[in-house]
C-alpha positions as a printed Julia matrix, in Angstrom:
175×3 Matrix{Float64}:
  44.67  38.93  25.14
  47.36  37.39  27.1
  50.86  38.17  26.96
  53.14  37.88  23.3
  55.7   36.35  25.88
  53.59  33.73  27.38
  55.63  30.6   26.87
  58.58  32.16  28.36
  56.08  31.7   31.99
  56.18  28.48  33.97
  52.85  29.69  35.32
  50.55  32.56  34.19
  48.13  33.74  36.32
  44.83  35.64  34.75
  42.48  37.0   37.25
  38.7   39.1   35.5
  37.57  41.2   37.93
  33.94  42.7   37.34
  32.39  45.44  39.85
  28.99  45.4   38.72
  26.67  48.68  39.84
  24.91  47.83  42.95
  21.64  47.34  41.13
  22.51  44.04  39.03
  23.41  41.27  39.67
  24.92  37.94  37.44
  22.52  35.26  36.59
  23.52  32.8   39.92
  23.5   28.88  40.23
  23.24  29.06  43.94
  25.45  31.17  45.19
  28.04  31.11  42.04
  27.86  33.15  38.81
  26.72  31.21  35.51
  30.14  32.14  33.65
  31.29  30.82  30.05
  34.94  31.16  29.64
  36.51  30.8   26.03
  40.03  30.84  25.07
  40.23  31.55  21.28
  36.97  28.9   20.25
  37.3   27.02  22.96
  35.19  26.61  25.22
  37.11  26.2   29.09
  36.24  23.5   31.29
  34.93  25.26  34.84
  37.03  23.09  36.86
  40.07  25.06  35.44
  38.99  28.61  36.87
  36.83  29.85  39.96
  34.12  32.05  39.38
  32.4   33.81  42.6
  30.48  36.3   43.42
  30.51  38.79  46.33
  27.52  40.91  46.43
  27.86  43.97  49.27
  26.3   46.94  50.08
  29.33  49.31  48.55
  30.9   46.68  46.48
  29.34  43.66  43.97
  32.22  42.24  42.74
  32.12  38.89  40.43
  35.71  37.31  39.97
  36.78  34.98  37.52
  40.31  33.49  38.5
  43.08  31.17  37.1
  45.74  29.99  38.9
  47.5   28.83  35.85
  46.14  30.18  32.41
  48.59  27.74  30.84
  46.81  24.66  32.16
  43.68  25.36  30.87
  41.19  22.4   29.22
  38.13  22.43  27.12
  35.45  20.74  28.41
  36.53  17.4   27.0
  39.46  17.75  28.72
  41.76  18.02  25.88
  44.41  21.0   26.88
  43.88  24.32  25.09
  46.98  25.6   23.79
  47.52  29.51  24.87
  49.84  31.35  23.08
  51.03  34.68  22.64
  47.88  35.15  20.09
  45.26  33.83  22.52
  42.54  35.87  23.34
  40.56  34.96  26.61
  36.34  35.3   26.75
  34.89  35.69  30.0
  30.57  35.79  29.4
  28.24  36.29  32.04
  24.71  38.45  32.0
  23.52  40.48  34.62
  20.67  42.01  35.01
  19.13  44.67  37.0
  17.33  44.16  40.19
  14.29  45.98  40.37
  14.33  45.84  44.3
  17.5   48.05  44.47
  16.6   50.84  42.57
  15.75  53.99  44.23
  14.21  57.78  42.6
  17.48  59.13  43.22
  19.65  56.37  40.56
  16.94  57.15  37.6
  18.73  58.79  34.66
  22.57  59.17  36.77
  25.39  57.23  35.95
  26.17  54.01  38.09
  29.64  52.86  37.31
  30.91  49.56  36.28
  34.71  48.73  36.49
  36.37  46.04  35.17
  40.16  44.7   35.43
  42.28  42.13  34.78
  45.36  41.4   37.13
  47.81  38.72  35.14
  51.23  37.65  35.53
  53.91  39.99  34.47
  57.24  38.72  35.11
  58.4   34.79  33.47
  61.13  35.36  36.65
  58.7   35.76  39.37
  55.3   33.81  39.44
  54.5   36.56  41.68
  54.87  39.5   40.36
  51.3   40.77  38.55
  50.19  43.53  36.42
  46.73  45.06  36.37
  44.75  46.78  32.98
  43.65  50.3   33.48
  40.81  50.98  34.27
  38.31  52.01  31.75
  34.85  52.51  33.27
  31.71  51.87  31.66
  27.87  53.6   32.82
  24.47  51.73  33.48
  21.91  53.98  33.33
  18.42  53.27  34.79
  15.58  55.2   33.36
  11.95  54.96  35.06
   8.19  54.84  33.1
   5.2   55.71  34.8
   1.7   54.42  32.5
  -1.9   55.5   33.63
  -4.96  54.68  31.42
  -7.53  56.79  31.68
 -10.89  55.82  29.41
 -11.31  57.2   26.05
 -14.49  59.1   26.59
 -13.04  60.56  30.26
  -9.01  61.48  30.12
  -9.6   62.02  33.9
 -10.71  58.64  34.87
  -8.1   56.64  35.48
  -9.07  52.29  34.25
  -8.23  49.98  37.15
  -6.94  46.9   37.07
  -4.82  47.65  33.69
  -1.84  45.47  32.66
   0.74  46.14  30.4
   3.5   44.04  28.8
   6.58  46.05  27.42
   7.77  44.58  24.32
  11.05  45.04  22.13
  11.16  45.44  18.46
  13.31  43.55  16.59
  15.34  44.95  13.75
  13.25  42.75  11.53
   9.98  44.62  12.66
   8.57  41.31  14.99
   8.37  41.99  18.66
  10.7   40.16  21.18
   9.11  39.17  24.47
């Protein structure tokens, strides 16, 4: 949510800062996270906010940044009005890279930190605040799957394939 106090601000700055465990990484058009932003239920027009994304050996970092929150448009470019009761949606998936995974990550805790850094002060368009943080865990699990043949548990079938499926709550299975 942004500030009760916002229309007091002449700008409002509103930066989402995401660092992702090093094993995922955002869905990517080119070099740029595929982000949705949504004020309230509208949708924002990308030309309003960067979105980048910084992947590094001890950091992956995805940033979502507005200059000025307050001059925000939907993607007709009508102006969304942000008040003191706006909430602001930044959606992106990730997903794990299969490549970066190692026997030492399977079942431990790889943190994910997120913040926000947003203007604080109506007097100075520089001075910021940040959230704290609150930390969320990925945790990457490993499953190893031999057939063997049904008349020999100790001969192990080559050339097997299997295709992991999810259930849905309605009993059909997602692929």
């Amino acid at each position: 949510t942004v500030a009760s106090n916002i229309n007091t601000y002449t700008k409002y700055s509103y930066t989402f800062t995401d660092e992702l465990p090093c094993t995922m990484v955002p869905n990517l058009n080119g070099n740029n996270p595929v982000v949705e932003v949504k004020i309230d239920d509208s949708v924002v027009d990308p030309a309003c906010y960067s979105a980048t994304y910084a992947p590094e050996e001890s950091t992956n970092t995805l940033t979502v940044s507005f200059e000025n929150l307050k001059e925000a448009k939907d993607t007709h470019g009508a102006p969304i009005n942000v008040d003191g009761s706006s909430t602001v949606y930044v959606n992106y998936e990730a997903k794990l890279d299969a490549d970066k995974i190692n026997a030492d990550m399977l079942g431990k805790a790889q943190v994910n930190n997120v913040m926000l850094t947003y203007s604080n002060n109506p007097h100075d368009e520089n001075a910021t605040g940040t959230t704290v943080e609150h930390p969320a865990y990925d945790y990457t699990y490993g499953i190893d799957v031999t057939k063997v043949g049904s008349d020999d548990e100790d001969k192990v079938l080559a050339g097997v394939e299997f295709t992991l499926q999810e259930q849905g709550d309605d009993g059909i299975y997602i692929k």
